[in-house]
PDB file of C-alpha atoms in Angstrom:
ATOM      1  CA  MET A   1     118.616  15.046-108.655  1.00  0.00           C
ATOM      2  CA  GLU A   2     119.175  17.850-110.870  1.00  0.00           C
ATOM      3  CA  GLY A   3     117.078  21.049-110.324  1.00  0.00           C
ATOM      4  CA  LEU A   4     118.373  21.478-106.775  1.00  0.00           C
ATOM      5  CA  LYS A   5     121.062  24.005-105.806  1.00  0.00           C
ATOM      6  CA  LEU A   6     122.884  25.147-102.820  1.00  0.00           C
ATOM      7  CA  SER A   7     123.322  28.900-102.898  1.00  0.00           C
ATOM      8  CA  ASN A   8     125.050  31.450-100.831  1.00  0.00           C
ATOM      9  CA  ALA A   9     123.615  35.010-100.613  1.00  0.00           C
ATOM     10  CA  GLU A  10     123.860  38.324 -98.577  1.00  0.00           C
ATOM     11  CA  LEU A  11     120.610  39.497 -97.776  1.00  0.00           C
ATOM     12  CA  MET A  12     119.114  42.666 -96.329  1.00  0.00           C
ATOM     13  CA  VAL A  13     116.099  41.427 -94.012  1.00  0.00           C
ATOM     14  CA  TYR A  14     113.869  44.182 -92.919  1.00  0.00           C
ATOM     15  CA  ILE A  15     112.185  43.638 -89.411  1.00  0.00           C
ATOM     16  CA  HIS A  16     109.556  45.680 -87.699  1.00  0.00           C
ATOM     17  CA  PRO A  17     110.923  47.158 -84.627  1.00  0.00           C
ATOM     18  CA  SER A  18     108.462  45.395 -82.207  1.00  0.00           C
ATOM     19  CA  LYS A  19     110.535  42.169 -83.426  1.00  0.00           C
ATOM     20  CA  SER A  20     113.918  43.648 -82.327  1.00  0.00           C
ATOM     21  CA  GLY A  21     113.980  41.774 -79.126  1.00  0.00           C
ATOM     22  CA  ASN A  22     115.015  38.550 -81.004  1.00  0.00           C
ATOM     23  CA  LYS A  23     116.326  39.477 -84.268  1.00  0.00           C
ATOM     24  CA  LEU A  24     117.330  36.011 -85.196  1.00  0.00           C
ATOM     25  CA  LYS A  25     113.825  34.636 -84.680  1.00  0.00           C
ATOM     26  CA  ALA A  26     112.231  37.642 -86.708  1.00  0.00           C
ATOM     27  CA  ILE A  27     114.808  37.099 -89.487  1.00  0.00           C
ATOM     28  CA  CYS A  28     113.830  33.307 -89.680  1.00  0.00           C
ATOM     29  CA  ARG A  29     110.136  34.329 -89.703  1.00  0.00           C
ATOM     30  CA  GLU A  30     110.454  36.744 -92.580  1.00  0.00           C
ATOM     31  CA  LEU A  31     112.489  33.985 -94.393  1.00  0.00           C
ATOM     32  CA  SER A  32     110.071  31.325 -93.653  1.00  0.00           C
ATOM     33  CA  SER A  33     107.418  33.301 -95.351  1.00  0.00           C
ATOM     34  CA  LEU A  34     109.120  32.718 -98.674  1.00  0.00           C
ATOM     35  CA  LEU A  35     109.220  28.845 -98.360  1.00  0.00           C
ATOM     36  CA  PHE A  36     107.869  26.825-100.932  1.00  0.00           C
ATOM     37  CA  GLN A  37     107.226  29.730-103.293  1.00  0.00           C
ATOM     38  CA  TYR A  38     109.138  30.881-106.509  1.00  0.00           C
ATOM     39  CA  ASP A  39     111.129  33.912-105.960  1.00  0.00           C
ATOM     40  CA  GLU A  40     112.840  35.702-109.076  1.00  0.00           C
ATOM     41  CA  THR A  41     115.368  37.123-106.645  1.00  0.00           C
ATOM     42  CA  PHE A  42     116.679  33.639-105.729  1.00  0.00           C
ATOM     43  CA  ASP A  43     115.742  32.309-109.270  1.00  0.00           C
ATOM     44  CA  GLY A  44     114.122  29.294-107.831  1.00  0.00           C
ATOM     45  CA  VAL A  45     111.652  27.796-105.067  1.00  0.00           C
ATOM     46  CA  LEU A  46     113.152  28.321-101.679  1.00  0.00           C
ATOM     47  CA  LEU A  47     113.200  24.950 -99.741  1.00  0.00           C
ATOM     48  CA  ALA A  48     115.260  25.588 -96.824  1.00  0.00           C
ATOM     49  CA  PHE A  49     117.802  28.285 -95.478  1.00  0.00           C
ATOM     50  CA  ASP A  50     120.537  28.602 -92.649  1.00  0.00           C
ATOM     51  CA  VAL A  51     121.364  32.192 -91.692  1.00  0.00           C
ATOM     52  CA  THR A  52     123.838  34.146 -89.621  1.00  0.00           C
ATOM     53  CA  VAL A  53     123.600  37.762 -88.746  1.00  0.00           C
ATOM     54  CA  LYS A  54     126.462  39.579 -90.414  1.00  0.00           C
ATOM     55  CA  SER A  55     126.585  42.551 -88.231  1.00  0.00           C
ATOM     56  CA  LYS A  56     124.913  43.837 -85.081  1.00  0.00           C
ATOM     57  CA  ALA A  57     124.360  47.325 -86.923  1.00  0.00           C
ATOM     58  CA  ALA A  58     120.946  47.759 -88.488  1.00  0.00           C
ATOM     59  CA  LYS A  59     120.024  50.267 -90.954  1.00  0.00           C
ATOM     60  CA  ILE A  60     116.762  52.095 -89.930  1.00  0.00           C
ATOM     61  CA  LEU A  61     114.170  53.018 -92.843  1.00  0.00           C
ATOM     62  CA  ALA A  62     112.516  56.077 -92.303  1.00  0.00           C
ATOM     63  CA  GLY A  63     108.644  56.296 -92.692  1.00  0.00           C
ATOM     64  CA  LEU A  64     105.225  55.761 -91.142  1.00  0.00           C
ATOM     65  CA  SER A  65     106.410  52.442 -89.717  1.00  0.00           C
ATOM     66  CA  PRO A  66     110.191  52.778 -89.441  1.00  0.00           C
ATOM     67  CA  TYR A  67     111.554  49.152 -90.092  1.00  0.00           C
ATOM     68  CA  PHE A  68     115.052  48.240 -89.806  1.00  0.00           C
ATOM     69  CA  GLY A  69     117.336  46.323 -91.875  1.00  0.00           C
ATOM     70  CA  VAL A  70     119.832  43.632 -90.821  1.00  0.00           C
ATOM     71  CA  LYS A  71     122.567  42.150 -93.164  1.00  0.00           C
ATOM     72  CA  VAL A  72     122.538  38.532 -92.969  1.00  0.00           C
ATOM     73  CA  ASP A  73     124.680  35.564 -94.784  1.00  0.00           C
ATOM     74  CA  ALA A  74     122.342  33.085 -95.982  1.00  0.00           C
ATOM     75  CA  LYS A  75     122.638  29.360 -97.357  1.00  0.00           C
ATOM     76  CA  LEU A  76     119.854  28.608 -99.552  1.00  0.00           C
ATOM     77  CA  VAL A  77     118.634  25.444-100.884  1.00  0.00           C
ATOM     78  CA  LEU A  78     116.709  26.223-104.079  1.00  0.00           C
ATOM     79  CA  PHE A  79     114.634  24.173-106.454  1.00  0.00           C
ATOM     80  CA  ASN A  80     114.370  25.289-109.965  1.00  0.00           C
ATOM     81  CA  PRO A  81     114.482  22.419-112.717  1.00  0.00           C
ATOM     82  CA  LYS A  82     115.413  23.658-116.270  1.00  0.00           C
ATOM     83  CA  PRO A  83     114.155  21.966-119.338  1.00  0.00           C
ATOM     84  CA  ASN A  84     116.032  18.577-120.173  1.00  0.00           C
ATOM     85  CA  SER A  85     117.123  18.127-116.420  1.00  0.00           C
ATOM     86  CA  LEU A  86     116.253  15.006-114.418  1.00  0.00           C
ATOM     87  CA  VAL A  87     113.966  15.071-111.496  1.00  0.00           C
ATOM     88  CA  GLU A  88     112.632  12.156-109.183  1.00  0.00           C
ATOM     89  CA  GLY A  89     109.234  11.893-107.617  1.00  0.00           C
ATOM     90  CA  GLU A  90     106.839   9.356-106.618  1.00  0.00           C
ATOM     91  CA  ILE A  91     103.807   8.161-108.776  1.00  0.00           C
ATOM     92  CA  VAL A  92     100.520   8.999-107.310  1.00  0.00           C
ATOM     93  CA  LYS A  93      98.208   8.014-110.032  1.00  0.00           C
ATOM     94  CA  ILE A  94      98.409   6.235-113.442  1.00  0.00           C
ATOM     95  CA  SER A  95      95.941   6.253-116.108  1.00  0.00           C
ATOM     96  CA  PRO A  96      96.267   5.053-119.818  1.00  0.00           C
ATOM     97  CA  GLU A  97      96.832   8.655-120.859  1.00  0.00           C
ATOM     98  CA  SER A  98      99.101   9.979-118.156  1.00  0.00           C
ATOM     99  CA  ILE A  99     101.487   9.398-115.121  1.00  0.00           C
ATOM    100  CA  HIS A 100     101.095  11.815-112.343  1.00  0.00           C
ATOM    101  CA  VAL A 101     103.984  12.497-109.899  1.00  0.00           C
ATOM    102  CA  ILE A 102     104.944  14.355-106.672  1.00  0.00           C
ATOM    103  CA  VAL A 103     108.330  15.625-106.663  1.00  0.00           C
ATOM    104  CA  LEU A 104     109.960  16.710-103.413  1.00  0.00           C
ATOM    105  CA  GLY A 105     106.613  16.364-101.706  1.00  0.00           C
ATOM    106  CA  PHE A 106     105.189  19.647-103.103  1.00  0.00           C
ATOM    107  CA  SER A 107     105.526  19.922-106.833  1.00  0.00           C
ATOM    108  CA  ALA A 108     103.132  18.111-109.230  1.00  0.00           C
ATOM    109  CA  ALA A 109     104.499  16.619-112.371  1.00  0.00           C
ATOM    110  CA  VAL A 110     102.702  14.931-115.195  1.00  0.00           C
ATOM    111  CA  VAL A 111     103.799  12.823-118.159  1.00  0.00           C
ATOM    112  CA  THR A 112     101.405  12.369-120.872  1.00  0.00           C
ATOM    113  CA  ASP A 113     101.040   9.376-123.152  1.00  0.00           C
ATOM    114  CA  LEU A 114     102.697  11.333-126.002  1.00  0.00           C
ATOM    115  CA  ASP A 115     105.838  11.588-123.718  1.00  0.00           C
ATOM    116  CA  ILE A 116     106.057   7.936-122.621  1.00  0.00           C
ATOM    117  CA  ARG A 117     108.420   5.515-124.663  1.00  0.00           C
ATOM    118  CA  GLU A 118     106.686   3.180-126.899  1.00  0.00           C
ATOM    119  CA  GLU A 119     108.314   0.311-124.831  1.00  0.00           C
ATOM    120  CA  PHE A 120     105.937   0.982-122.132  1.00  0.00           C
ATOM    121  CA  LYS A 121     102.474  -0.563-122.363  1.00  0.00           C
ATOM    122  CA  TYR A 122      99.610   0.323-120.052  1.00  0.00           C
ATOM    123  CA  LYS A 123      98.012  -2.776-118.219  1.00  0.00           C
ATOM    124  CA  MET A 124      95.465  -3.603-115.576  1.00  0.00           C
ATOM    125  CA  ARG A 125      96.223  -5.937-112.924  1.00  0.00           C
ATOM    126  CA  ASN A 126      94.092  -6.514-109.888  1.00  0.00           C
ATOM    127  CA  GLY A 127      92.189  -3.249-110.457  1.00  0.00           C
ATOM    128  CA  GLU A 128      95.330  -1.228-110.653  1.00  0.00           C
ATOM    129  CA  GLY A 129      96.888   0.486-113.581  1.00  0.00           C
ATOM    130  CA  SER A 130     100.686   0.282-114.513  1.00  0.00           C
ATOM    131  CA  PHE A 131     102.996   0.732-117.292  1.00  0.00           C
ATOM    132  CA  VAL A 132     105.154  -2.145-118.210  1.00  0.00           C
ATOM    133  CA  SER A 133     108.421  -2.189-120.291  1.00  0.00           C
ATOM    134  CA  MET A 134     107.946  -4.692-123.272  1.00  0.00           C
ATOM    135  CA  SER A 135     111.590  -5.211-123.615  1.00  0.00           C
ATOM    136  CA  HIS A 136     112.521  -5.648-119.745  1.00  0.00           C
ATOM    137  CA  LYS A 137     109.369  -7.076-117.878  1.00  0.00           C
ATOM    138  CA  ARG A 138     110.701  -6.130-114.581  1.00  0.00           C
ATOM    139  CA  HIS A 139     110.682  -2.434-115.451  1.00  0.00           C
ATOM    140  CA  VAL A 140     107.399  -1.436-114.083  1.00  0.00           C
ATOM    141  CA  LEU A 141     105.778   1.751-113.296  1.00  0.00           C
ATOM    142  CA  LYS A 142     103.097   1.847-110.699  1.00  0.00           C
ATOM    143  CA  VAL A 143     101.565   3.816-107.817  1.00  0.00           C
ATOM    144  CA  GLY A 144     104.322   4.179-105.184  1.00  0.00           C
ATOM    145  CA  THR A 145     107.358   3.855-107.642  1.00  0.00           C
ATOM    146  CA  MET A 146     109.903   6.408-107.488  1.00  0.00           C
ATOM    147  CA  LEU A 147     110.166   7.798-111.173  1.00  0.00           C
ATOM    148  CA  ARG A 148     113.072   9.585-112.776  1.00  0.00           C
ATOM    149  CA  LEU A 149     111.692  11.883-115.564  1.00  0.00           C
ATOM    150  CA  GLN A 150     113.136  14.532-117.641  1.00  0.00           C
ATOM    151  CA  VAL A 151     111.743  18.096-117.459  1.00  0.00           C
ATOM    152  CA  GLU A 152     110.005  19.416-120.385  1.00  0.00           C
ATOM    153  CA  SER A 153     108.925  22.711-118.754  1.00  0.00           C
ATOM    154  CA  PHE A 154     108.334  24.232-115.158  1.00  0.00           C
ATOM    155  CA  ASP A 155     105.415  26.477-114.185  1.00  0.00           C
ATOM    156  CA  GLU A 156     106.787  28.701-111.323  1.00  0.00           C
ATOM    157  CA  GLU A 157     103.191  29.977-110.396  1.00  0.00           C
ATOM    158  CA  VAL A 158     101.655  26.688-109.793  1.00  0.00           C
ATOM    159  CA  MET A 159     104.837  24.444-109.241  1.00  0.00           C
ATOM    160  CA  HIS A 160     104.089  22.216-112.079  1.00  0.00           C
ATOM    161  CA  ILE A 161     106.429  20.197-114.236  1.00  0.00           C
ATOM    162  CA  ALA A 162     105.569  18.804-117.465  1.00  0.00           C
ATOM    163  CA  GLY A 163     107.775  15.791-117.987  1.00  0.00           C
ATOM    164  CA  SER A 164     109.004  13.069-120.217  1.00  0.00           C
ATOM    165  CA  LEU A 165     110.004   9.501-120.346  1.00  0.00           C
ATOM    166  CA  ILE A 166     111.237   9.438-123.868  1.00  0.00           C
ATOM    167  CA  PRO A 167     114.952   9.533-122.999  1.00  0.00           C
ATOM    168  CA  ALA A 168     116.495   5.784-121.856  1.00  0.00           C
ATOM    169  CA  ASN A 169     117.838   7.186-118.695  1.00  0.00           C
ATOM    170  CA  THR A 170     114.300   7.711-117.437  1.00  0.00           C
ATOM    171  CA  GLY A 171     111.945   5.375-115.680  1.00  0.00           C
ATOM    172  CA  CYS A 172     111.882   3.482-112.288  1.00  0.00           C
ATOM    173  CA  VAL A 173     114.871   4.714-110.154  1.00  0.00           C
ATOM    174  CA  LYS A 174     115.392   1.252-108.595  1.00  0.00           C
ATOM    175  CA  TRP A 175     115.448  -0.670-112.037  1.00  0.00           C
ATOM    176  CA  LEU A 176     117.657   1.894-113.513  1.00  0.00           C
ATOM    177  CA  GLU A 177     120.201   1.933-110.595  1.00  0.00           C
ATOM    178  CA  LYS A 178     120.146  -1.878-110.808  1.00  0.00           C
ATOM    179  CA  GLN A 179     120.875  -1.714-114.526  1.00  0.00           C
ATOM    180  CA  SER A 180     123.507   0.638-114.036  1.00  0.00           C
ATOM    181  CA  GLU A 181     125.099  -1.636-111.324  1.00  0.00           C
ATOM    182  CA  GLU A 182     125.095  -4.669-113.581  1.00  0.00           C
ATOM    183  CA  VAL A 183     126.679  -2.558-116.611  1.00  0.00           C
ATOM    184  CA  SER A 184     129.693  -1.413-114.292  1.00  0.00           C
ATOM    185  CA  HIS A 185     130.078  -5.130-112.846  1.00  0.00           C
ATOM    186  CA  MET A 186     130.144  -6.425-116.390  1.00  0.00           C
ATOM    187  CA  ASP A 187     132.737  -3.798-117.477  1.00  0.00           C
ATOM    188  CA  ARG A 188     134.978  -4.676-114.471  1.00  0.00           C
ATOM    189  CA  GLU A 189     134.658  -8.459-115.428  1.00  0.00           C
ATOM    190  CA  ASP A 190     135.606  -7.490-119.214  1.00  0.00           C
ATOM    191  CA  ARG A 191     138.612  -5.595-117.933  1.00  0.00           C
ATOM    192  CA  LYS A 192     139.758  -8.669-115.744  1.00  0.00           C
ATOM    193  CA  ARG A 193     139.452 -11.060-118.843  1.00  0.00           C
ATOM    194  CA  ARG A 194     141.484  -8.678-121.059  1.00  0.00           C
ATOM    195  CA  LYS A 195     144.217  -8.372-118.424  1.00  0.00           C
ATOM    196  CA  ILE A 196     144.476 -12.214-118.016  1.00  0.00           C
ATOM    197  CA  ALA A 197     144.453 -12.739-122.056  1.00  0.00           C
TER     198      ALA A 197
END
């Protein structure tokens, strides 16, 4: 999935002197306070981290409450989907006007009817709505389906993605992967026939 990146960073983490007994625990607590929030410094939403203390020396900051800074090397997993990138998530709600998706368990995404390919038509079956492809009857989008969508925009403040299903490489992830496997299998068969002929 696009929008995820692994980043290495050298950070200075500031810790209250009362937490100096266990620096690693204090560092992890400080970084944990940044999880699942957009941070301009990291240019993304922090999803996970792994830190190692760079040196045992600490820089003491003067002031009313003298914090000390510890240098750490950190490996960060960040989420920042850019326009036109592809992300995947689970469909949680479908209506004739929109498809609502949860990406990575925390970010909401919506695809409005204006951004859904014309091949998909809304249908009601057994009281549940779904979008069914008119050109490929097995390509169905319903609640619980893993959906691949193209990012139109990402609102960092509320972690909301506006998405699109206009490109041909978007839709049900399982169906897209099966189609990709069939195409590669057909390509191999064509190559074999050419070698024989």
